[in-house]
Short mmCIF file of C-alpha atoms in Angstrom, two decimals:
data_model
loop_
_atom_site.label_atom_id
_atom_site.label_comp_id
_atom_site.label_asym_id
_atom_site.label_seq_id
_atom_site.Cartn_x
_atom_site.Cartn_y
_atom_site.Cartn_z
CA MET A 1 12.24 -29.60 231.73
CA ALA A 2 13.88 -32.60 233.37
CA VAL A 3 15.09 -34.54 230.34
CA LEU A 4 16.27 -31.38 228.55
CA ASP A 5 18.52 -30.74 231.50
CA ASP A 6 20.09 -34.17 230.99
CA LEU A 7 20.93 -33.58 227.28
CA SER A 8 24.42 -32.82 226.17
CA GLY A 9 25.08 -29.60 224.25
CA PHE A 10 25.20 -31.50 220.92
CA GLU A 11 21.97 -33.37 221.79
CA PHE A 12 20.29 -29.98 222.51
CA GLU A 13 21.41 -28.79 219.08
CA ASP A 14 19.88 -31.88 217.47
CA LEU A 15 16.65 -31.20 219.31
CA MET A 16 16.52 -27.55 218.27
CA GLU A 17 17.13 -28.54 214.68
CA ASP A 18 13.99 -30.67 214.79
CA VAL A 19 12.14 -27.87 216.60
CA PHE A 20 12.91 -25.32 213.84
CA ARG A 21 12.05 -27.75 211.09
CA ASN A 22 8.63 -28.35 212.71
CA LEU A 23 8.09 -24.62 213.04
CA GLY A 24 8.26 -24.35 209.25
CA TYR A 25 11.75 -22.91 208.67
CA GLU A 26 13.46 -24.07 205.50
CA ASN A 27 16.84 -25.67 204.73
CA VAL A 28 17.40 -26.31 208.45
CA ARG A 29 20.87 -27.79 209.06
CA GLN A 30 23.60 -27.91 211.63
CA ALA A 31 26.98 -26.22 211.21
CA GLU A 32 30.15 -28.20 211.63
CA ARG A 33 30.53 -29.14 215.24
CA THR A 34 34.13 -27.99 215.41
CA ALA A 35 35.02 -24.31 215.25
CA ASP A 36 31.39 -23.38 214.49
CA GLU A 37 32.22 -19.71 215.14
CA GLY A 38 29.03 -19.26 217.15
CA ARG A 39 26.82 -20.87 214.52
CA ASP A 40 25.11 -24.07 215.68
CA VAL A 41 22.04 -24.20 213.41
CA ILE A 42 21.58 -22.46 210.08
CA MET A 43 18.24 -22.10 208.33
CA GLU A 44 16.21 -19.85 206.08
CA GLU A 45 12.82 -18.15 205.98
CA VAL A 46 10.86 -16.22 203.31
CA VAL A 47 9.44 -12.89 204.42
CA ASP A 48 7.43 -10.75 201.94
CA GLY A 49 8.96 -12.69 199.08
CA THR A 50 12.53 -12.23 200.28
CA ARG A 51 14.64 -15.16 201.47
CA ARG A 52 16.53 -14.48 204.69
CA ALA A 53 19.17 -16.52 206.51
CA ILE A 54 18.94 -17.22 210.24
CA ILE A 55 21.97 -18.15 212.29
CA VAL A 56 21.21 -19.86 215.63
CA GLU A 57 23.41 -20.24 218.69
CA CYS A 58 22.16 -22.99 221.06
CA LYS A 59 23.20 -22.69 224.72
CA HIS A 60 22.23 -25.54 226.99
CA THR A 61 23.06 -23.68 230.18
CA GLY A 62 21.42 -21.97 233.10
CA THR A 63 22.35 -18.38 232.23
CA VAL A 64 23.31 -16.72 228.96
CA GLY A 65 25.13 -13.35 229.12
CA ARG A 66 25.77 -10.50 226.77
CA PRO A 67 29.09 -11.87 225.36
CA VAL A 68 27.25 -14.80 223.72
CA VAL A 69 24.84 -12.45 221.98
CA GLN A 70 27.67 -10.16 220.84
CA LYS A 71 29.61 -13.13 219.48
CA LEU A 72 26.58 -14.26 217.47
CA HIS A 73 26.21 -10.70 216.04
CA SER A 74 29.77 -10.93 214.65
CA ALA A 75 29.09 -14.43 213.34
CA ILE A 76 26.01 -13.17 211.44
CA ALA A 77 27.98 -10.33 209.92
CA THR A 78 30.67 -12.68 208.55
CA PHE A 79 28.29 -15.40 207.39
CA ASP A 80 28.35 -15.74 203.62
CA PHE A 81 24.78 -15.31 202.37
CA ASP A 82 23.48 -13.26 199.45
CA GLY A 83 20.54 -11.60 201.21
CA PRO A 84 19.34 -10.32 204.59
CA LYS A 85 20.39 -12.16 207.75
CA ARG A 86 19.30 -12.36 211.38
CA GLY A 87 20.12 -14.41 214.46
CA MET A 88 18.64 -16.37 217.36
CA VAL A 89 20.00 -17.53 220.67
CA ALA A 90 18.09 -20.47 222.17
CA THR A 91 18.66 -21.65 225.74
CA THR A 92 16.97 -23.91 228.23
CA GLY A 93 17.82 -21.35 230.93
CA ARG A 94 17.47 -17.55 231.00
CA PHE A 95 19.22 -14.44 229.67
CA THR A 96 20.88 -11.83 231.83
CA ASN A 97 19.61 -8.29 231.73
CA PRO A 98 22.67 -6.99 229.75
CA ALA A 99 22.06 -9.76 227.12
CA GLU A 100 18.36 -8.73 226.74
CA GLU A 101 19.27 -5.04 226.67
CA TYR A 102 21.87 -5.68 223.90
CA ALA A 103 19.29 -7.58 221.77
CA ASP A 104 16.67 -4.91 222.35
CA ARG A 105 19.07 -2.14 221.24
CA LEU A 106 19.77 -4.02 218.00
CA GLN A 107 16.02 -4.05 217.29
CA ARG A 108 15.50 -0.38 218.22
CA ASN A 109 18.37 0.76 216.04
CA ASP A 110 17.19 -1.22 213.01
CA ASP A 111 20.50 -3.05 213.00
CA PRO A 112 20.94 -5.13 209.80
CA TYR A 113 21.62 -8.23 211.93
CA PRO A 114 18.88 -8.33 214.64
CA ILE A 115 18.93 -11.12 217.19
CA GLU A 116 15.94 -12.90 218.74
CA LEU A 117 16.30 -14.45 222.20
CA ILE A 118 14.48 -17.70 223.10
CA ASP A 119 14.66 -18.74 226.76
CA GLY A 120 13.26 -21.69 228.63
CA GLU A 121 9.79 -20.16 229.03
CA ASP A 122 9.63 -19.48 225.28
CA LEU A 123 10.57 -23.12 224.67
CA ARG A 124 7.56 -24.23 226.75
CA GLU A 125 5.26 -22.15 224.54
CA ILE A 126 6.90 -23.50 221.39
CA ALA A 127 6.43 -27.00 222.79
CA ASP A 128 2.69 -26.49 222.97
CA GLU A 129 2.66 -25.24 219.41
CA ILE A 130 4.55 -28.10 217.81
CA GLY A 131 3.80 -31.03 220.08
CA LEU A 132 7.19 -31.16 221.72
CA ASP A 133 7.21 -32.98 225.07
CA LEU A 134 9.83 -31.12 227.07
CA TYR A 135 9.88 -33.91 229.64
CA ASN A 136 11.09 -36.56 227.22
CA GLY A 137 12.73 -34.44 224.54
CA ARG A 138 10.60 -35.84 221.73
CA ILE A 139 8.75 -34.10 218.89
CA GLU A 140 5.60 -35.90 217.94
CA ILE A 141 4.07 -35.96 214.49
CA LEU A 142 1.62 -33.09 214.19
CA CYS A 143 -1.42 -33.30 212.01
CA ASP A 144 -4.50 -31.07 211.60
CA GLU A 145 -6.31 -33.10 208.88
CA THR A 146 -8.92 -35.76 209.37
CA LEU A 147 -11.14 -37.91 207.26
CA ARG A 148 -14.75 -36.87 207.54
CA PRO A 149 -16.50 -38.45 210.55
CA TYR A 150 -19.85 -38.47 208.74
CA ASP A 151 -21.44 -37.92 205.37
CA PRO A 152 -22.08 -34.17 205.06
CA ALA A 153 -25.02 -34.94 202.72
CA ALA A 154 -26.83 -36.92 205.44
CA ASP A 155 -27.41 -36.94 209.20
CA ALA A 156 -24.56 -38.12 211.37
CA ASP A 157 -26.70 -41.07 212.53
CA ALA A 158 -27.59 -42.15 208.95
CA PRO A 159 -25.44 -45.39 209.21
CA VAL A 160 -27.53 -46.45 212.30
CA GLN A 161 -30.82 -45.73 210.54
CA GLU A 162 -29.62 -47.69 207.54
CA ALA A 163 -28.73 -50.71 209.70
CA PHE A 164 -32.14 -50.69 211.43
CA ARG A 165 -33.91 -50.82 208.05
CA ASP A 166 -32.88 -54.47 207.86
CA ILE A 167 -34.79 -55.27 211.12
CA GLU A 168 -38.40 -56.39 210.67
CA ASN A 169 -41.19 -54.87 212.73
CA ILE A 170 -39.50 -51.53 213.41
CA GLU A 171 -39.53 -48.25 211.56
CA ALA A 172 -36.30 -46.26 211.43
CA ALA A 173 -38.33 -43.05 211.90
CA ASP A 174 -39.53 -44.35 215.29
CA LEU A 175 -35.99 -44.90 216.61
CA PRO A 176 -34.65 -42.73 219.41
CA VAL A 177 -31.64 -40.55 218.60
CA PRO A 178 -28.53 -42.61 219.41
CA HIS A 179 -25.85 -41.42 221.81
CA SER A 180 -22.83 -40.75 219.57
CA GLN A 181 -19.15 -40.34 220.18
CA VAL A 182 -16.22 -39.92 217.78
CA THR A 183 -12.58 -40.63 218.50
CA PHE A 184 -10.08 -39.18 216.09
CA ARG A 185 -7.42 -41.84 215.94
CA PRO A 186 -3.98 -41.22 214.35
CA VAL A 187 -2.88 -43.27 211.37
CA VAL A 188 0.00 -42.94 208.93
CA ALA A 189 0.16 -44.11 205.34
CA ILE A 190 3.63 -45.34 204.54
CA THR A 191 5.22 -45.88 201.16
CA ALA A 192 8.56 -47.69 201.08
CA ASP A 193 10.90 -49.24 198.45
CA THR A 194 12.92 -52.35 199.03
CA ASN A 195 15.71 -53.12 196.61
CA ALA A 196 18.18 -55.93 197.35
CA VAL A 197 20.16 -58.51 195.40
CA PHE A 198 21.51 -61.72 196.92
CA GLU A 199 24.38 -63.51 195.21
CA THR A 200 26.53 -66.55 195.75
CA SER A 201 29.23 -68.17 193.68
CA VAL A 202 26.52 -69.43 191.29
CA GLY A 203 25.18 -65.94 190.68
CA VAL A 204 22.01 -64.14 191.78
CA ILE A 205 19.76 -66.42 193.85
CA HIS A 206 17.19 -63.90 194.96
CA ARG A 207 16.19 -60.35 194.10
CA ILE A 208 13.76 -57.93 195.80
CA ASN A 209 12.44 -54.94 193.89
CA ASP A 210 9.26 -53.99 195.66
CA ARG A 211 7.26 -50.90 196.53
CA THR A 212 5.11 -51.40 199.63
CA GLN A 213 2.25 -49.20 200.69
CA PHE A 214 0.43 -49.80 203.94
CA VAL A 215 -1.51 -47.94 206.60
CA VAL A 216 -0.56 -48.07 210.28
CA HIS A 217 -2.66 -47.40 213.39
CA ALA A 218 -0.24 -44.96 214.94
CA GLU A 219 -1.10 -44.50 218.59
CA ARG A 220 2.04 -44.21 220.69
CA GLY A 221 3.71 -47.46 221.62
CA HIS A 222 1.17 -49.57 219.67
CA PRO A 223 1.82 -49.25 215.91
CA LYS A 224 -0.14 -51.88 214.05
CA VAL A 225 -0.68 -52.46 210.38
CA ALA A 226 -4.28 -51.83 209.39
CA ASN A 227 -6.22 -54.51 207.59
CA ASP A 228 -6.99 -54.18 203.90
CA GLU A 229 -10.45 -52.69 204.41
CA VAL A 230 -9.17 -49.94 206.66
CA ALA A 231 -6.16 -49.25 204.46
CA THR A 232 -8.43 -48.87 201.43
CA LEU A 233 -10.76 -46.56 203.40
CA VAL A 234 -7.83 -44.29 204.24
CA THR A 235 -5.96 -44.23 200.96
CA GLU A 236 -9.05 -43.75 198.81
CA ASN A 237 -10.22 -40.75 200.87
CA PHE A 238 -6.97 -38.88 201.39
CA HIS A 239 -8.15 -36.35 198.81
CA ALA A 240 -11.23 -35.55 200.90
CA THR A 241 -9.75 -34.65 204.26
CA VAL A 242 -11.04 -31.70 206.34
CA PRO A 243 -9.41 -29.60 209.04
CA LEU A 244 -9.53 -31.25 212.44
CA ASP A 245 -11.44 -28.62 214.33
CA THR A 246 -13.32 -30.49 217.00
CA GLY A 247 -15.64 -27.54 217.58
CA GLN A 248 -17.27 -27.98 214.21
CA PHE A 249 -18.46 -31.50 215.14
CA THR A 250 -20.04 -30.73 218.52
CA GLU A 251 -23.54 -30.46 217.04
CA GLU A 252 -23.30 -33.89 215.43
CA PHE A 253 -21.64 -35.85 218.26
CA ASP A 254 -22.26 -36.00 222.00
CA ASN A 255 -18.62 -36.72 222.84
CA ILE A 256 -15.39 -35.99 220.96
CA ASP A 257 -11.97 -37.35 221.72
CA GLU A 258 -8.71 -36.62 219.90
CA ARG A 259 -5.76 -38.99 220.39
CA ARG A 260 -2.09 -37.99 219.99
CA PHE A 261 0.32 -39.55 217.53
CA GLY A 262 2.75 -39.73 220.40
CA GLN A 263 5.76 -40.67 218.28
CA THR A 264 8.11 -38.91 215.96
CA GLN A 265 8.27 -39.42 212.25
CA THR A 266 11.68 -40.98 212.71
CA GLU A 267 10.26 -43.55 215.15
CA TYR A 268 7.52 -44.53 212.69
CA LYS A 269 10.13 -44.74 209.93
CA GLU A 270 12.40 -47.02 211.96
CA TRP A 271 9.45 -49.22 212.91
CA ALA A 272 8.41 -49.49 209.24
CA VAL A 273 11.92 -50.37 208.14
CA ASP A 274 12.23 -53.09 210.79
CA ARG A 275 8.84 -54.52 209.78
CA LEU A 276 9.74 -54.58 206.08
CA GLN A 277 13.05 -56.22 206.85
CA ASP A 278 11.23 -59.05 208.55
CA TYR A 279 8.57 -59.15 205.84
CA HIS A 280 11.08 -59.57 203.01
CA THR A 281 13.35 -61.98 204.81
CA THR A 282 13.01 -65.42 203.17
CA THR A 283 14.90 -68.68 202.81
CA VAL A 284 16.01 -69.58 199.27
CA THR A 285 16.98 -73.01 198.08
CA TYR A 286 19.63 -73.19 195.37
CA THR A 287 22.09 -75.67 193.83
CA GLY A 288 25.80 -74.89 194.16
CA ASP A 289 28.60 -75.54 191.66
CA ASN A 290 29.12 -78.94 193.22
CA ASN A 291 25.49 -79.94 192.58
CA VAL A 292 24.78 -79.77 196.34
CA THR A 293 21.54 -78.15 197.43
CA TYR A 294 21.81 -75.28 199.89
CA ASN A 295 19.42 -73.15 201.96
CA LYS A 296 20.27 -69.52 202.41
CA THR A 297 18.36 -66.94 204.43
CA CYS A 298 18.10 -63.74 202.44
CA GLU A 299 17.60 -60.76 204.77
CA PRO A 300 17.72 -57.27 203.25
CA ASN A 301 19.92 -54.74 204.96
CA LEU A 302 18.30 -51.76 206.60
CA SER A 303 20.00 -49.63 203.92
CA ASP A 304 18.15 -51.63 201.24
CA ILE A 305 14.82 -50.22 202.51
CA SER A 306 13.94 -46.63 201.69
CA VAL A 307 10.86 -44.99 203.17
CA GLN A 308 9.52 -42.63 200.49
CA SER A 309 6.71 -40.98 202.47
CA ILE A 310 4.94 -40.99 205.79
CA GLU A 311 1.57 -39.23 205.52
CA PRO A 312 -0.32 -38.67 208.78
CA VAL A 313 -4.09 -38.26 209.05
CA TYR A 314 -6.77 -38.78 211.67
CA LEU A 315 -9.21 -41.63 211.14
CA PRO A 316 -12.57 -41.06 212.88
CA GLU A 317 -13.82 -44.00 214.91
CA VAL A 318 -17.58 -43.44 215.48
CA ARG A 319 -19.59 -45.31 218.09
CA GLN A 320 -23.34 -44.79 218.19
CA THR A 321 -25.46 -46.48 220.82
CA THR A 322 -29.21 -46.77 220.56
CA GLU A 323 -31.13 -47.42 223.76
CA ILE A 324 -34.53 -49.16 223.22
CA LEU A 325 -36.46 -50.23 226.29
CA GLU A 326 -34.37 -52.94 227.96
CA TYR A 327 -31.62 -53.17 225.39
CA SER A 328 -28.66 -51.18 224.10
CA TYR A 329 -27.47 -51.51 220.51
CA PRO A 330 -23.96 -50.32 219.68
CA TYR A 331 -22.83 -49.65 216.12
CA GLU A 332 -19.14 -48.76 215.71
CA TYR A 333 -17.22 -48.02 212.58
CA TYR A 334 -14.35 -46.17 210.99
CA ALA A 335 -15.72 -43.29 208.90
CA ALA A 336 -14.61 -41.42 205.82
CA GLY A 337 -17.61 -39.36 204.73
CA PRO A 338 -20.17 -41.78 203.27
CA SER A 339 -17.70 -44.68 203.38
CA ARG A 340 -17.09 -46.78 206.46
CA VAL A 341 -15.60 -49.99 207.81
CA THR A 342 -17.75 -51.65 210.52
CA LEU A 343 -16.03 -52.58 213.79
CA GLU A 344 -19.01 -53.71 215.83
CA ASP A 345 -22.57 -54.32 214.68
CA GLY A 346 -24.80 -54.81 217.70
CA ILE A 347 -27.93 -54.30 215.56
CA HIS A 348 -27.62 -57.32 213.30
CA ARG A 349 -27.31 -59.65 216.27
CA CYS A 350 -29.77 -61.69 218.29
CA VAL A 351 -29.85 -60.65 221.93
CA HIS A 352 -30.58 -64.28 222.98
CA CYS A 353 -27.92 -66.22 221.13
CA GLU A 354 -24.77 -65.95 219.06
CA THR A 355 -26.56 -65.47 215.76
CA SER A 356 -25.16 -62.40 214.03
CA GLY A 357 -24.39 -60.98 210.55
CA VAL A 358 -26.37 -59.15 207.91
CA ASP A 359 -27.34 -62.32 206.09
CA GLU A 360 -29.73 -63.46 208.88
CA THR A 361 -33.31 -62.35 209.54
CA TYR A 362 -34.00 -60.39 212.71
CA THR A 363 -37.28 -59.12 214.17
CA TYR A 364 -37.92 -56.38 216.70
CA CYS A 365 -39.93 -57.20 219.83
CA PRO A 366 -41.94 -54.12 220.88
CA ASN A 367 -42.63 -55.72 224.24
CA CYS A 368 -39.13 -55.50 225.56
CA GLY A 369 -37.07 -53.89 222.77
CA ALA A 370 -35.21 -57.03 221.87
CA ILE A 371 -33.82 -57.76 218.37
CA ALA A 372 -34.04 -61.54 217.92
CA CYS A 373 -33.40 -64.18 215.29
CA ASP A 374 -36.07 -66.48 213.88
CA SER A 375 -35.36 -69.08 216.61
CA HIS A 376 -36.13 -66.59 219.34
CA ILE A 377 -39.11 -64.70 217.96
CA LYS A 378 -42.69 -65.91 218.08
CA THR A 379 -46.13 -64.65 217.17
CA GLU A 380 -48.07 -63.27 220.13
CA ARG A 381 -51.33 -65.27 220.22
CA LEU A 382 -53.71 -62.53 221.36
CA GLU A 383 -52.46 -59.67 219.10
CA GLY A 384 -50.82 -61.66 216.34
CA LYS A 385 -47.64 -59.56 216.51
CA PRO A 386 -43.98 -60.59 217.19
CA VAL A 387 -42.76 -61.25 220.72
CA CYS A 388 -39.40 -62.59 221.73
CA THR A 389 -38.91 -65.76 223.74
CA GLY A 390 -36.97 -63.83 226.34
CA CYS A 391 -39.92 -61.74 227.63
CA ALA A 392 -42.95 -63.80 226.59
CA VAL A 393 -45.33 -65.43 229.06
CA THR A 394 -46.26 -68.93 227.95
CA GLU A 395 -49.02 -71.50 228.49
CA ARG A 396 -50.03 -74.63 226.71
CA PHE A 397 -53.36 -74.73 224.85
CA ALA A 398 -54.44 -77.80 222.91
CA LEU A 399 -51.08 -79.28 223.89
CA LYS A 400 -49.19 -76.45 222.15
CA THR A 401 -47.19 -73.64 223.77
CA LYS A 402 -48.64 -70.15 223.14
CA TYR A 403 -46.68 -66.90 223.66
CA PHE A 404 -48.09 -63.70 225.23
CA TYR A 405 -46.78 -60.21 225.97
CA ASP A 406 -47.75 -60.53 229.66
CA GLU A 407 -49.96 -62.35 232.09
CA GLU A 408 -52.89 -60.00 231.37
CA ASN A 409 -52.83 -61.01 227.68
CA ARG A 410 -52.54 -64.67 228.69
CA ASP A 411 -55.53 -64.46 231.05
CA THR A 412 -57.61 -62.69 228.37
CA PHE A 413 -56.85 -65.46 225.87
CA ARG A 414 -57.51 -68.13 228.45
CA LYS A 415 -61.03 -66.81 228.83
CA GLU A 416 -61.51 -66.71 225.02
CA TYR A 417 -60.23 -70.26 224.78
CA ALA A 418 -62.66 -71.50 227.44
CA GLU A 419 -65.59 -70.14 225.37
CA MET A 420 -64.39 -71.63 222.07
CA PRO A 421 -66.30 -74.51 220.46
CA LEU A 422 -64.40 -77.76 220.40
CA HIS A 423 -63.38 -77.54 216.77
CA GLU A 424 -61.88 -74.08 217.30
CA LYS A 425 -59.98 -75.24 220.34
CA ALA A 426 -58.56 -78.09 218.25
CA MET A 427 -57.33 -75.60 215.65
CA GLU A 428 -55.12 -73.99 218.27
CA ASN A 429 -52.83 -76.90 217.49
CA LYS A 430 -53.24 -77.39 213.74
CA LEU A 431 -50.61 -80.08 213.55
CA LEU A 432 -52.37 -82.13 216.24
CA ALA A 433 -55.79 -81.45 214.70
CA GLY A 434 -54.58 -82.51 211.25
CA GLY A 435 -52.99 -85.65 212.63
CA SER A 436 -56.24 -86.52 214.41
CA VAL A 437 -58.23 -86.14 211.18
CA VAL A 438 -55.77 -88.36 209.32
CA ALA A 439 -55.88 -90.95 212.09
CA THR A 440 -59.67 -90.95 212.08
CA LEU A 441 -59.81 -91.42 208.32
CA LEU A 442 -57.35 -94.31 208.53
CA LEU A 443 -59.45 -95.90 211.29
CA VAL A 444 -62.66 -95.58 209.22
CA VAL A 445 -61.03 -97.03 206.14
CA GLY A 446 -59.70 -99.91 208.21
CA LEU A 447 -63.12 -100.75 209.58
CA LEU A 448 -64.62 -100.61 206.12
CA VAL A 449 -62.01 -103.02 204.86
CA ILE A 450 -62.58 -105.41 207.73
CA GLY A 451 -66.30 -105.30 207.15
CA GLY A 452 -65.81 -106.15 203.49
CA ILE A 453 -67.46 -103.02 202.40
CA ILE A 454 -64.45 -101.94 200.40
#
């Protein structure tokens, strides 16, 4: 608990206030820091419909003895609250045996003011429960809700099957099952109001009255505003979240990874306020009373920006990779049930060039497994089926290049070609054959003209 040991007593009280708030206690607040009469943190809980006050003494010390517990018992008794009351002593160290025996006796005797003891070991267990890093004294955002990583009405690999339907010469039913992995990435949806008025001697020159809503990729140390597509995906599906129980997804995905938010709600709030301050800062041109034109930079104060809500949720990033013969086809996207935003589409992409995008035509080569654009797909001469230029064996027949799956196919066609009559051989290059016919006709016509026949 290295960093906890470096905290001052007041800093430890601040930390414990955040701890109790994250544990779900209500109306958590600190007492006055002077003459607190043994009361550092005050909060409430509801048990069986009854609201109860809890008075907490925080001791950032190595050992806590019985006098501290006794003092707290007196402080509970004199605390003004209309209802039942109990106490806690929280320490980074340990309690002496007399302190523990005193607290136990209160419990056994059904004392009206029982006291719970929380030592350093208990704090470690609480840390695991609420996401508190005891080594840096921070409480991360906790979230147990995620957008759906796949459409529950379809197979998890349905997006991949859908993408392959656009590829010619391949049936989606014949595809191997892709290797799939899902990474649950933290995002926060932030709503903030900015209200600021800028005045000079001539009056109001600029006014900001704006509500901003945006989604932030929230991994620790790298907050980044999501683009409009991702923001829409998140905000439109907030109503359809499901519990993040990674065990329920093991049948649909080969690998599952859950990332941490890694930062506190306060840190995200401060980051959002700084960003909005920069976003709304602008230079305004106005004319003064002396008819002189001035430029003034209008920067809202931090107090002009109010964050209304920070809503955390996990956004599934799904990556499915289909291995076909010599090639691997990744398809990666953010998912929210049947909705998704594509991050990488390795299916609508030629393996031989930079051609990509769903508006192009692609054909599957069964010889090597390549997906190729029109410029890199040919018709195999012997079987009349597609073959890509990357794997095809070539040879020229009738001065035209022919494409074959392999040397065996080429040799077979070579034999067929040798046995073809001349006119069939000529048709292996229809353009050349057509040109020859036209040239012959022109020659005949020319001779007839010269001979005066026509």
